[in-house]
DNA sequence: AGGTCTTGTTTTTTCGAAAAAAACTCGCCA
DNA sequence: TGGCGAGTTTTTTTCGAAAAAACAAGACCT
């Protein structure tokens, strides 16, 4: 169970890795790129991933690609068809429903514990991240995605269960693939929903926060499902 | 999120893959072998995995090994230290505690739904698997591990949530690494605990089953923790 | 002694070539 | 028409060599 978010949590618009003492390996970089492309929908669900084509596209050798692909396949973002190459995991209506149900449960669990343990630093963090999130619209793509994920992570920041955090992240990332499949509803008040969550946390009102979280996740899912059925 | 149990669920004492139309790839086989060795403790926690040594030990080339290792690293069974090779993930007291808490919750959730949906086929399956499990002792290693996992999977077989099943399996496998770290307590009644779970399910007594499950998992954990502190 | 520079050794990372499979083409036949 | 099979092309899988990085052992300096 490796933490699957960028190592240091910093966000860079161009996707470059931050400089550090030890340069990261190529496999790592390509993994990150591919992962991002899959999550953002640039590599669309179900698409066959031919090694030759990827070699061109990402400018690296076979082994590097295959290492990255196996990694993604263990995460479930890519499926490997024995001896018939790789393919971006398809999106399935039922999986989305199933996943959302689990997500709601896990997020609520984490939220409960977060609100129990929350302190000043938490509040500061939340406000700061919310402020940053408010600068972007969902249609802004990458930057919005980044701060959105960060905000949701910050919401449950005081929850001291790495395993739970890990599972949350796993499901969050998977959901992103679905979210990107649809154009966003223009008369939905995204920011408002997040502000409501923020407020409930500042009030330490666990019941309210959990209810809002369920609504928030369910609403997104319903919109995606609606577009599925068209 | 790929299902991480052997593809077809059959068990073979010698660990050979079942014959099928399309032979599986070498990477797949090595992944499975390495995975098993890590879970069974044959490759002990924290151990540095040198490529050269593995090349000898498993008789395959670099790429094959690295693909398998990356896969395991995505599952969290191995950690990759950028440019400093791989190592079996160490076991951590806190992680075990954390994981157990989550496991209890997920298992209970699944159990609830299973008991709701359970039917005749379920009962037959459970009895059959329990019978097979009863033929082995925990010290028998692989075969016991196999039927033990199968039994726990069968307990929640009617739960129709692939995502939940997936997460359960993930945590179950991880726990196995901890379980194997200790000699089993001789005056613990393993089989009895499992029979009690079986009975509660046949009675469709969800409350009882959930309580037993919590006890079952917690007891194992406590034994492991005790040996940690020595 | 403690630090650090140099140099040689080990280990990991990355690449492209060769082997092995799979997919495709096209002619043949029923 | 539709299925079968030989031969060809494409694509994947596997390997070992070469490059790059990490590590270890002394030599030297303060």
mmCIF file of C-alpha atoms in Angstrom, chain A residues 3-186:
data_model
loop_
_atom_site.group_PDB
_atom_site.id
_atom_site.type_symbol
_atom_site.label_atom_id
_atom_site.label_comp_id
_atom_site.label_asym_id
_atom_site.label_seq_id
_atom_site.Cartn_x
_atom_site.Cartn_y
_atom_site.Cartn_z
ATOM 1 C CA UNK A 3 0.745 6.429 -0.998
ATOM 2 C CA UNK A 4 -0.269 7.266 -4.478
ATOM 3 C CA UNK A 5 -0.282 11.028 -4.384
ATOM 4 C CA UNK A 6 2.714 13.008 -5.570
ATOM 5 C CA UNK A 7 5.522 12.382 -3.148
ATOM 6 C CA UNK A 8 5.805 15.799 -1.601
ATOM 7 C CA UNK A 9 2.292 17.074 -2.163
ATOM 8 C CA UNK A 10 3.400 20.182 -4.016
ATOM 9 C CA UNK A 11 1.517 21.074 -7.121
ATOM 10 C CA UNK A 12 3.116 22.264 -10.333
ATOM 11 C CA UNK A 13 1.098 23.280 -13.324
ATOM 12 C CA UNK A 14 3.524 21.746 -15.784
ATOM 13 C CA UNK A 15 3.652 18.461 -13.934
ATOM 14 C CA UNK A 16 7.403 18.561 -13.401
ATOM 15 C CA UNK A 17 8.765 16.801 -10.376
ATOM 16 C CA UNK A 18 10.264 18.990 -7.679
ATOM 17 C CA UNK A 19 14.040 19.047 -7.524
ATOM 18 C CA UNK A 20 15.454 16.939 -4.776
ATOM 19 C CA UNK A 21 18.768 15.495 -3.685
ATOM 20 C CA UNK A 22 18.206 12.227 -5.532
ATOM 21 C CA UNK A 23 16.667 12.519 -8.946
ATOM 22 C CA UNK A 24 13.636 10.265 -9.302
ATOM 23 C CA UNK A 25 13.799 7.367 -11.702
ATOM 24 C CA UNK A 26 12.374 7.464 -15.198
ATOM 25 C CA UNK A 27 9.938 4.732 -14.362
ATOM 26 C CA UNK A 28 8.607 6.908 -11.601
ATOM 27 C CA UNK A 29 8.157 9.898 -13.836
ATOM 28 C CA UNK A 30 6.485 7.948 -16.583
ATOM 29 C CA UNK A 31 4.252 6.223 -14.077
ATOM 30 C CA UNK A 32 3.157 9.579 -12.779
ATOM 31 C CA UNK A 33 2.561 10.958 -16.263
ATOM 32 C CA UNK A 34 0.626 7.952 -17.440
ATOM 33 C CA UNK A 35 -1.331 7.857 -14.233
ATOM 34 C CA UNK A 36 -2.283 11.444 -14.627
ATOM 35 C CA UNK A 37 -3.268 10.925 -18.228
ATOM 36 C CA UNK A 38 -5.479 8.026 -17.272
ATOM 37 C CA UNK A 39 -7.101 9.853 -14.376
ATOM 38 C CA UNK A 40 -7.689 12.996 -16.373
ATOM 39 C CA UNK A 41 -9.205 11.041 -19.197
ATOM 40 C CA UNK A 42 -6.545 12.049 -21.703
ATOM 41 C CA UNK A 43 -6.086 8.323 -22.139
ATOM 42 C CA UNK A 44 -9.699 7.365 -22.402
ATOM 43 C CA UNK A 45 -11.248 4.380 -20.644
ATOM 44 C CA UNK A 46 -11.000 1.135 -22.557
ATOM 45 C CA UNK A 47 -8.321 2.432 -24.918
ATOM 46 C CA UNK A 48 -5.767 -0.104 -26.021
ATOM 47 C CA UNK A 49 -2.250 0.935 -25.001
ATOM 48 C CA UNK A 50 0.204 -0.231 -27.662
ATOM 49 C CA UNK A 51 3.798 -0.282 -26.543
ATOM 50 C CA UNK A 52 5.114 1.172 -29.765
ATOM 51 C CA UNK A 53 2.715 4.069 -29.663
ATOM 52 C CA UNK A 54 3.508 4.804 -26.029
ATOM 53 C CA UNK A 55 7.207 4.601 -26.808
ATOM 54 C CA UNK A 56 6.685 7.403 -29.308
ATOM 55 C CA UNK A 57 4.346 9.400 -27.118
ATOM 56 C CA UNK A 58 6.384 9.330 -23.945
ATOM 57 C CA UNK A 59 9.830 8.902 -25.471
ATOM 58 C CA UNK A 60 11.099 6.028 -23.328
ATOM 59 C CA UNK A 61 12.030 2.397 -23.755
ATOM 60 C CA UNK A 62 9.989 -0.740 -23.385
ATOM 61 C CA UNK A 63 11.015 -1.759 -19.899
ATOM 62 C CA UNK A 64 10.309 1.639 -18.457
ATOM 63 C CA UNK A 65 6.848 1.630 -19.948
ATOM 64 C CA UNK A 66 6.063 -1.879 -18.889
ATOM 65 C CA UNK A 67 7.179 -1.215 -15.337
ATOM 66 C CA UNK A 68 4.898 1.791 -15.170
ATOM 67 C CA UNK A 69 2.041 -0.147 -16.736
ATOM 68 C CA UNK A 70 2.292 -3.025 -14.295
ATOM 69 C CA UNK A 71 2.253 -0.575 -11.513
ATOM 70 C CA UNK A 72 -0.907 0.991 -12.839
ATOM 71 C CA UNK A 73 -2.409 -2.387 -13.373
ATOM 72 C CA UNK A 74 -1.861 -3.256 -9.727
ATOM 73 C CA UNK A 75 -3.712 -0.064 -8.893
ATOM 74 C CA UNK A 76 -6.517 -1.094 -11.207
ATOM 75 C CA UNK A 77 -6.230 1.877 -13.539
ATOM 76 C CA UNK A 78 -4.986 -0.306 -16.356
ATOM 77 C CA UNK A 79 -5.771 -3.895 -17.152
ATOM 78 C CA UNK A 80 -3.228 -6.254 -18.624
ATOM 79 C CA UNK A 81 -4.510 -8.904 -20.977
ATOM 80 C CA UNK A 82 -2.029 -11.701 -20.760
ATOM 81 C CA UNK A 83 0.126 -11.583 -23.891
ATOM 82 C CA UNK A 84 -2.260 -9.182 -25.546
ATOM 83 C CA UNK A 85 -0.980 -5.989 -24.054
ATOM 84 C CA UNK A 86 -2.502 -3.355 -21.856
ATOM 85 C CA UNK A 87 -5.583 -1.221 -21.943
ATOM 86 C CA UNK A 88 -6.975 1.601 -19.860
ATOM 87 C CA UNK A 89 -9.498 0.101 -17.445
ATOM 88 C CA UNK A 90 -12.993 0.590 -18.796
ATOM 89 C CA UNK A 91 -15.512 2.498 -16.715
ATOM 90 C CA UNK A 92 -18.546 0.558 -15.542
ATOM 91 C CA UNK A 93 -21.824 1.928 -14.328
ATOM 92 C CA UNK A 94 -22.070 -0.640 -11.554
ATOM 93 C CA UNK A 95 -18.567 -0.029 -10.349
ATOM 94 C CA UNK A 96 -19.279 3.637 -9.896
ATOM 95 C CA UNK A 97 -22.358 2.897 -7.814
ATOM 96 C CA UNK A 98 -20.515 0.350 -5.726
ATOM 97 C CA UNK A 99 -17.518 2.580 -5.244
ATOM 98 C CA UNK A 100 -19.591 5.553 -4.206
ATOM 99 C CA UNK A 101 -21.334 3.554 -1.524
ATOM 100 C CA UNK A 102 -17.990 2.528 -0.065
ATOM 101 C CA UNK A 103 -16.547 5.981 -0.392
ATOM 102 C CA UNK A 104 -19.388 7.534 1.536
ATOM 103 C CA UNK A 105 -18.853 5.070 4.335
ATOM 104 C CA UNK A 106 -15.110 5.525 4.514
ATOM 105 C CA UNK A 107 -15.265 9.300 4.235
ATOM 106 C CA UNK A 108 -17.828 9.450 7.020
ATOM 107 C CA UNK A 109 -15.730 7.224 9.195
ATOM 108 C CA UNK A 110 -12.683 9.399 8.657
ATOM 109 C CA UNK A 111 -14.697 12.564 9.162
ATOM 110 C CA UNK A 112 -15.963 11.348 12.510
ATOM 111 C CA UNK A 113 -12.475 10.795 13.764
ATOM 112 C CA UNK A 114 -11.171 14.003 12.243
ATOM 113 C CA UNK A 115 -13.776 16.121 13.972
ATOM 114 C CA UNK A 116 -12.998 14.356 17.237
ATOM 115 C CA UNK A 117 -9.287 15.152 17.000
ATOM 116 C CA UNK A 118 -9.395 18.440 15.132
ATOM 117 C CA UNK A 119 -7.303 21.346 16.416
ATOM 118 C CA UNK A 120 -6.268 24.858 15.452
ATOM 119 C CA UNK A 121 -3.799 23.784 12.856
ATOM 120 C CA UNK A 122 -6.526 21.832 11.168
ATOM 121 C CA UNK A 123 -8.817 24.826 10.945
ATOM 122 C CA UNK A 124 -6.046 26.980 9.530
ATOM 123 C CA UNK A 125 -5.165 24.361 6.974
ATOM 124 C CA UNK A 126 -8.770 23.922 5.895
ATOM 125 C CA UNK A 127 -9.372 27.627 5.468
ATOM 126 C CA UNK A 128 -6.185 28.065 3.533
ATOM 127 C CA UNK A 129 -6.891 25.203 1.165
ATOM 128 C CA UNK A 130 -10.486 26.246 0.689
ATOM 129 C CA UNK A 131 -9.322 29.711 -0.241
ATOM 130 C CA UNK A 132 -7.024 28.289 -2.868
ATOM 131 C CA UNK A 133 -9.700 25.972 -4.198
ATOM 132 C CA UNK A 134 -12.087 28.884 -4.571
ATOM 133 C CA UNK A 135 -9.769 30.439 -7.167
ATOM 134 C CA UNK A 136 -10.472 27.706 -9.666
ATOM 135 C CA UNK A 137 -13.458 26.303 -11.487
ATOM 136 C CA UNK A 138 -13.961 22.618 -12.117
ATOM 137 C CA UNK A 139 -13.415 23.244 -15.801
ATOM 138 C CA UNK A 140 -9.879 24.425 -15.034
ATOM 139 C CA UNK A 141 -8.888 20.768 -14.944
ATOM 140 C CA UNK A 142 -5.589 19.938 -13.266
ATOM 141 C CA UNK A 143 -5.307 22.778 -10.786
ATOM 142 C CA UNK A 144 -8.886 22.354 -9.654
ATOM 143 C CA UNK A 145 -8.409 18.604 -9.349
ATOM 144 C CA UNK A 146 -5.350 19.159 -7.244
ATOM 145 C CA UNK A 147 -6.902 21.535 -4.764
ATOM 146 C CA UNK A 148 -10.114 19.584 -4.685
ATOM 147 C CA UNK A 149 -8.276 16.461 -3.660
ATOM 148 C CA UNK A 150 -6.184 18.412 -1.191
ATOM 149 C CA UNK A 151 -9.272 19.946 0.347
ATOM 150 C CA UNK A 152 -10.904 16.566 0.804
ATOM 151 C CA UNK A 153 -7.717 15.234 2.323
ATOM 152 C CA UNK A 154 -7.483 18.200 4.642
ATOM 153 C CA UNK A 155 -11.052 17.658 5.782
ATOM 154 C CA UNK A 156 -9.987 14.375 7.356
ATOM 155 C CA UNK A 157 -6.425 15.430 8.099
ATOM 156 C CA UNK A 158 -6.670 14.796 11.855
ATOM 157 C CA UNK A 159 -7.848 11.225 11.329
ATOM 158 C CA UNK A 160 -4.863 9.189 12.433
ATOM 159 C CA UNK A 161 -5.365 6.094 10.360
ATOM 160 C CA UNK A 162 -2.928 5.781 7.485
ATOM 161 C CA UNK A 163 -4.731 2.716 6.212
ATOM 162 C CA UNK A 164 -8.045 4.515 6.054
ATOM 163 C CA UNK A 165 -6.404 7.498 4.384
ATOM 164 C CA UNK A 166 -4.848 5.159 1.889
ATOM 165 C CA UNK A 167 -8.144 3.518 0.993
ATOM 166 C CA UNK A 168 -9.841 6.908 0.729
ATOM 167 C CA UNK A 169 -7.211 8.115 -1.709
ATOM 168 C CA UNK A 170 -7.467 4.971 -3.746
ATOM 169 C CA UNK A 171 -11.196 5.410 -4.188
ATOM 170 C CA UNK A 172 -10.952 9.144 -4.723
ATOM 171 C CA UNK A 173 -8.525 8.710 -7.580
ATOM 172 C CA UNK A 174 -10.593 6.016 -9.189
ATOM 173 C CA UNK A 175 -13.661 8.206 -9.041
ATOM 174 C CA UNK A 176 -11.817 10.978 -10.804
ATOM 175 C CA UNK A 177 -11.802 8.923 -13.970
ATOM 176 C CA UNK A 178 -15.578 8.855 -13.858
ATOM 177 C CA UNK A 179 -15.951 12.495 -12.989
ATOM 178 C CA UNK A 180 -13.933 13.530 -15.997
ATOM 179 C CA UNK A 181 -16.117 11.495 -18.277
ATOM 180 C CA UNK A 182 -18.852 14.147 -18.061
ATOM 181 C CA UNK A 183 -19.156 17.835 -18.620
ATOM 182 C CA UNK A 184 -19.977 19.517 -15.339
ATOM 183 C CA UNK A 185 -23.479 20.753 -14.596
ATOM 184 C CA UNK A 186 -23.289 24.555 -14.822
#
